[in-house]
mmCIF file of C-alpha atoms in Angstrom:
data_model
loop_
_atom_site.group_PDB
_atom_site.id
_atom_site.type_symbol
_atom_site.label_atom_id
_atom_site.label_comp_id
_atom_site.label_asym_id
_atom_site.label_seq_id
_atom_site.Cartn_x
_atom_site.Cartn_y
_atom_site.Cartn_z
ATOM 1 C CA MET S 30 93.416 112.578 13.222
ATOM 2 C CA VAL S 31 95.517 110.866 10.350
ATOM 3 C CA VAL S 32 93.694 107.510 11.338
ATOM 4 C CA GLY S 33 90.348 109.020 11.569
ATOM 5 C CA THR S 34 90.798 110.970 8.206
ATOM 6 C CA ILE S 35 91.843 107.761 6.545
ATOM 7 C CA LEU S 36 89.195 105.854 7.928
ATOM 8 C CA GLN S 37 86.600 108.569 6.982
ATOM 9 C CA THR S 38 87.844 108.900 3.234
ATOM 10 C CA SER S 39 87.537 104.969 2.964
ATOM 11 C CA SER S 40 84.318 104.725 4.613
ATOM 12 C CA THR S 41 81.988 102.379 3.083
ATOM 13 C CA GLU S 42 79.264 102.060 5.850
ATOM 14 C CA LYS S 43 77.764 104.412 8.175
ATOM 15 C CA ILE S 44 79.306 102.922 11.480
ATOM 16 C CA GLN S 45 82.666 103.305 10.027
ATOM 17 C CA MET S 46 82.087 106.944 9.170
ATOM 18 C CA THR S 47 80.642 107.703 12.655
ATOM 19 C CA ILE S 48 83.744 106.153 14.404
ATOM 20 C CA SER S 49 86.121 107.692 12.266
ATOM 21 C CA ARG S 50 84.401 111.149 12.629
ATOM 22 C CA VAL S 51 84.733 110.533 16.449
ATOM 23 C CA LEU S 52 88.598 109.699 16.052
ATOM 24 C CA THR S 53 89.078 112.853 14.146
ATOM 25 C CA GLY S 54 87.190 114.807 16.454
ATOM 26 C CA ILE S 55 89.298 113.446 19.382
ATOM 27 C CA GLY S 56 92.414 114.069 17.556
ATOM 28 C CA ASN S 57 91.474 117.864 16.846
ATOM 29 C CA GLY S 58 90.524 118.266 20.291
ATOM 30 C CA ILE S 59 93.864 117.067 21.513
ATOM 31 C CA ASN S 60 95.533 119.173 18.778
ATOM 32 C CA THR S 61 93.491 122.386 19.777
ATOM 33 C CA VAL S 62 94.329 121.702 23.464
ATOM 34 C CA ASN S 63 98.038 120.901 23.191
ATOM 35 C CA VAL S 64 99.146 123.495 20.557
ATOM 36 C CA PRO S 65 98.514 126.537 22.844
ATOM 37 C CA ILE S 66 99.991 125.007 25.857
ATOM 38 C CA TRP S 67 103.146 124.106 24.057
ATOM 39 C CA GLN S 68 103.315 127.486 22.503
ATOM 40 C CA ALA S 69 102.997 129.102 26.155
ATOM 41 C CA GLU S 70 105.744 127.053 27.313
ATOM 42 C CA SER S 71 108.078 127.214 24.525
ATOM 43 C CA PHE S 72 107.883 130.952 23.226
ATOM 44 C CA LYS S 73 108.931 134.111 24.631
ATOM 45 C CA SER S 74 106.284 136.132 26.442
ATOM 46 C CA GLN S 75 106.161 139.030 23.956
ATOM 47 C CA ASN S 76 105.671 136.063 21.145
ATOM 48 C CA ARG S 77 102.830 134.141 22.714
ATOM 49 C CA GLY S 78 100.013 136.544 21.780
ATOM 50 C CA ALA S 79 100.877 136.346 18.073
ATOM 51 C CA MET S 80 101.405 132.636 18.075
ATOM 52 C CA LEU S 81 98.050 132.250 19.685
ATOM 53 C CA VAL S 82 96.684 134.617 16.957
ATOM 54 C CA ILE S 83 98.301 132.875 14.021
ATOM 55 C CA GLN S 84 96.798 129.596 15.338
ATOM 56 C CA SER S 85 93.255 131.087 15.797
ATOM 57 C CA ALA S 86 93.469 132.519 12.153
ATOM 58 C CA LEU S 87 94.427 129.253 10.599
ATOM 59 C CA ILE S 88 91.528 127.486 12.233
ATOM 60 C CA ALA S 89 89.310 130.319 11.224
ATOM 61 C CA LEU S 90 90.539 130.102 7.644
ATOM 62 C CA GLY S 91 90.215 126.414 7.654
ATOM 63 C CA HIS S 92 86.478 126.765 7.956
ATOM 64 C CA PRO S 93 85.840 128.668 4.824
ATOM 65 C CA LEU S 94 88.447 126.393 3.049
ATOM 66 C CA SER S 95 86.615 123.574 3.682
ATOM 67 C CA THR S 96 83.117 124.757 2.931
ATOM 68 C CA PHE S 97 84.397 126.013 -0.658
ATOM 69 C CA MET S 98 86.057 122.444 -0.936
ATOM 70 C CA GLY S 99 82.522 120.846 -0.039
ATOM 71 C CA LEU S 100 81.219 123.445 -2.491
ATOM 72 C CA ALA S 101 83.326 122.633 -5.471
ATOM 73 C CA SER S 102 83.273 118.927 -4.985
ATOM 74 C CA GLN S 103 79.379 119.070 -4.849
ATOM 75 C CA GLN S 104 79.701 120.242 -8.662
ATOM 76 C CA ALA S 105 81.612 117.040 -9.635
ATOM 77 C CA ASP S 106 79.861 114.097 -11.425
ATOM 78 C CA PRO S 107 77.506 112.283 -8.848
ATOM 79 C CA SER S 108 80.087 109.902 -7.139
ATOM 80 C CA SER S 109 81.658 109.098 -3.846
ATOM 81 C CA PHE S 110 84.537 111.791 -4.941
ATOM 82 C CA ALA S 111 82.235 114.558 -4.076
ATOM 83 C CA TRP S 112 82.227 113.958 -0.400
ATOM 84 C CA ARG S 113 85.671 111.698 -0.108
ATOM 85 C CA TRP S 114 87.835 114.462 -1.721
ATOM 86 C CA PRO S 115 87.100 117.295 0.855
ATOM 87 C CA ILE S 116 87.586 114.827 3.730
ATOM 88 C CA ALA S 117 91.008 113.421 2.141
ATOM 89 C CA PHE S 118 92.160 116.955 1.572
ATOM 90 C CA GLN S 119 92.568 117.509 5.397
ATOM 91 C CA GLY S 120 95.233 114.748 5.018
ATOM 92 C CA PHE S 121 97.587 117.216 3.038
ATOM 93 C CA PHE S 122 97.831 119.383 6.302
ATOM 94 C CA LEU S 123 98.391 116.589 8.516
ATOM 95 C CA VAL S 124 101.254 115.520 6.390
ATOM 96 C CA ILE S 125 102.658 118.901 6.452
ATOM 97 C CA ILE S 126 102.343 118.842 10.317
ATOM 98 C CA LEU S 127 103.900 115.219 10.573
ATOM 99 C CA ILE S 128 106.983 116.477 8.469
ATOM 100 C CA GLY S 129 107.612 119.509 10.622
ATOM 101 C CA LEU S 130 106.845 117.740 14.065
ATOM 102 C CA PRO S 131 110.234 116.136 14.337
ATOM 103 C CA PHE S 132 111.921 119.432 14.141
ATOM 104 C CA LEU S 133 110.023 121.002 16.969
ATOM 105 C CA PRO S 134 111.612 120.829 20.550
ATOM 106 C CA GLU S 135 109.981 119.434 23.656
ATOM 107 C CA SER S 136 108.649 121.874 25.829
ATOM 108 C CA PRO S 137 111.152 122.833 28.468
ATOM 109 C CA ARG S 138 108.549 122.648 31.092
ATOM 110 C CA TRP S 139 107.525 118.916 30.025
ATOM 111 C CA LEU S 140 111.201 117.948 30.012
ATOM 112 C CA MET S 141 111.594 119.448 33.723
ATOM 113 C CA GLN S 142 108.310 117.582 34.745
ATOM 114 C CA HIS S 143 110.003 114.587 33.731
ATOM 115 C CA ASP S 144 113.419 115.230 35.399
ATOM 116 C CA ARG S 145 115.315 116.062 32.355
ATOM 117 C CA VAL S 146 116.614 119.395 33.456
ATOM 118 C CA GLU S 147 119.921 119.377 31.123
ATOM 119 C CA GLU S 148 117.843 118.860 27.918
ATOM 120 C CA ALA S 149 115.278 121.575 29.079
ATOM 121 C CA THR S 150 118.410 123.956 29.437
ATOM 122 C CA VAL S 151 119.473 123.234 26.005
ATOM 123 C CA VAL S 152 115.980 123.900 24.711
ATOM 124 C CA PHE S 153 115.830 127.037 26.693
ATOM 125 C CA ALA S 154 119.076 128.144 25.023
ATOM 126 C CA ALA S 155 117.908 127.093 21.625
ATOM 127 C CA LEU S 156 114.783 129.184 21.852
ATOM 128 C CA GLU S 157 116.689 132.097 23.116
ATOM 129 C CA GLY S 158 118.642 132.359 19.773
ATOM 130 C CA LYS S 159 121.914 131.321 18.352
ATOM 131 C CA HIS S 160 123.892 133.797 20.659
ATOM 132 C CA ALA S 161 122.516 132.013 23.898
ATOM 133 C CA THR S 162 124.322 129.190 25.746
ATOM 134 C CA VAL S 163 123.367 126.824 28.419
ATOM 135 C CA ASN S 164 125.514 129.010 31.080
ATOM 136 C CA ASP S 165 123.955 132.513 30.239
ATOM 137 C CA PRO S 166 122.459 134.038 33.498
ATOM 138 C CA LYS S 167 119.039 134.615 31.592
ATOM 139 C CA ILE S 168 118.808 130.874 30.600
ATOM 140 C CA ILE S 169 119.711 129.756 34.165
ATOM 141 C CA ARG S 170 117.230 132.140 35.674
ATOM 142 C CA GLU S 171 114.498 131.122 33.164
ATOM 143 C CA ARG S 172 115.310 127.359 34.080
ATOM 144 C CA ASP S 173 115.279 127.930 37.805
ATOM 145 C CA MET S 174 111.864 129.746 37.505
ATOM 146 C CA VAL S 175 110.356 126.944 35.531
ATOM 147 C CA MET S 176 111.622 124.348 38.028
ATOM 148 C CA ALA S 177 110.306 126.157 41.089
ATOM 149 C CA SER S 178 107.083 126.080 39.204
ATOM 150 C CA VAL S 179 107.208 122.466 38.705
ATOM 151 C CA GLN S 180 108.281 121.903 42.126
ATOM 152 C CA ARG S 181 105.352 123.817 43.296
ATOM 153 C CA GLU S 182 102.963 121.983 41.118
ATOM 154 C CA ARG S 183 104.385 118.600 42.600
ATOM 155 C CA GLU S 184 103.793 119.887 46.083
ATOM 156 C CA LEU S 185 100.300 120.734 45.489
ATOM 157 C CA GLY S 186 99.490 117.398 43.922
ATOM 158 C CA GLU S 187 97.536 116.389 40.929
ATOM 159 C CA ALA S 188 94.101 118.266 40.419
ATOM 160 C CA THR S 189 90.936 116.184 40.158
ATOM 161 C CA TRP S 190 88.028 116.435 37.807
ATOM 162 C CA SER S 191 85.737 117.537 40.661
ATOM 163 C CA GLU S 192 88.066 120.270 41.309
ATOM 164 C CA VAL S 193 87.631 121.692 37.716
ATOM 165 C CA PHE S 194 83.805 121.626 38.024
ATOM 166 C CA THR S 195 83.452 123.277 41.408
ATOM 167 C CA GLU S 196 83.603 126.892 42.490
ATOM 168 C CA GLY S 197 85.956 126.857 45.228
ATOM 169 C CA PRO S 198 88.402 129.597 46.176
ATOM 170 C CA ASN S 199 90.127 129.706 42.724
ATOM 171 C CA ARG S 200 86.465 130.135 40.877
ATOM 172 C CA ASN S 201 87.228 126.960 38.767
ATOM 173 C CA ILE S 202 83.913 126.609 37.230
ATOM 174 C CA SER S 203 83.587 130.233 36.281
ATOM 175 C CA ARG S 204 87.004 129.891 34.546
ATOM 176 C CA VAL S 205 85.845 126.920 32.698
ATOM 177 C CA LEU S 206 82.587 128.477 31.626
ATOM 178 C CA LEU S 207 84.179 131.693 30.581
ATOM 179 C CA GLY S 208 86.540 129.834 28.476
ATOM 180 C CA ALA S 209 84.221 127.433 26.988
ATOM 181 C CA GLY S 210 81.044 129.329 26.888
ATOM 182 C CA PRO S 211 81.790 131.364 23.630
ATOM 183 C CA TYR S 212 82.562 128.214 21.737
ATOM 184 C CA MET S 213 79.592 126.662 23.084
ATOM 185 C CA TYR S 214 77.699 129.639 21.934
ATOM 186 C CA ALA S 215 79.274 129.688 18.418
ATOM 187 C CA VAL S 216 78.609 126.067 17.869
ATOM 188 C CA SER S 217 74.916 126.417 18.923
ATOM 189 C CA GLN S 218 74.276 129.015 16.209
ATOM 190 C CA PRO S 219 72.573 128.020 13.044
ATOM 191 C CA SER S 220 74.674 128.745 10.080
#
């Protein structure tokens, strides 16, 4: 997203704007997919719903903010500022994310998938709170449950794209359409 934002803001040709919009869209898609996964793997079950609601609310607030930024900059003197400023402003939020990112732990599940069990145990303890240690029964039980899940996933093997888009016993295509359908409907509606 950072590269796309810089390229969009500095665009002088239509092709540069088009490519940079695609890059920014891919970056935004990666964020939109990975943040809920990281939250689900890192937060306690009683906090996951609240975190998802906060993320959704921030996304929902971003749309009117961008609309008002565009409206406000439209009132500026006719220049490239009117379209460059709203695009560049998203970089403000990207900088906040980039500053905060190093302070976030890796997902314990991701660590276990990469055979870094000790690090995952430390993260479980850190996420539990200051009173928790890596030897607490609750931390060990949580680590063992995730490790068993990771082992089971390894036994099942990698999923293929054809599995995602076929019905089968897990009703995968129904789940995809149920998840993507409301978004496709919302995007297709005229504003």
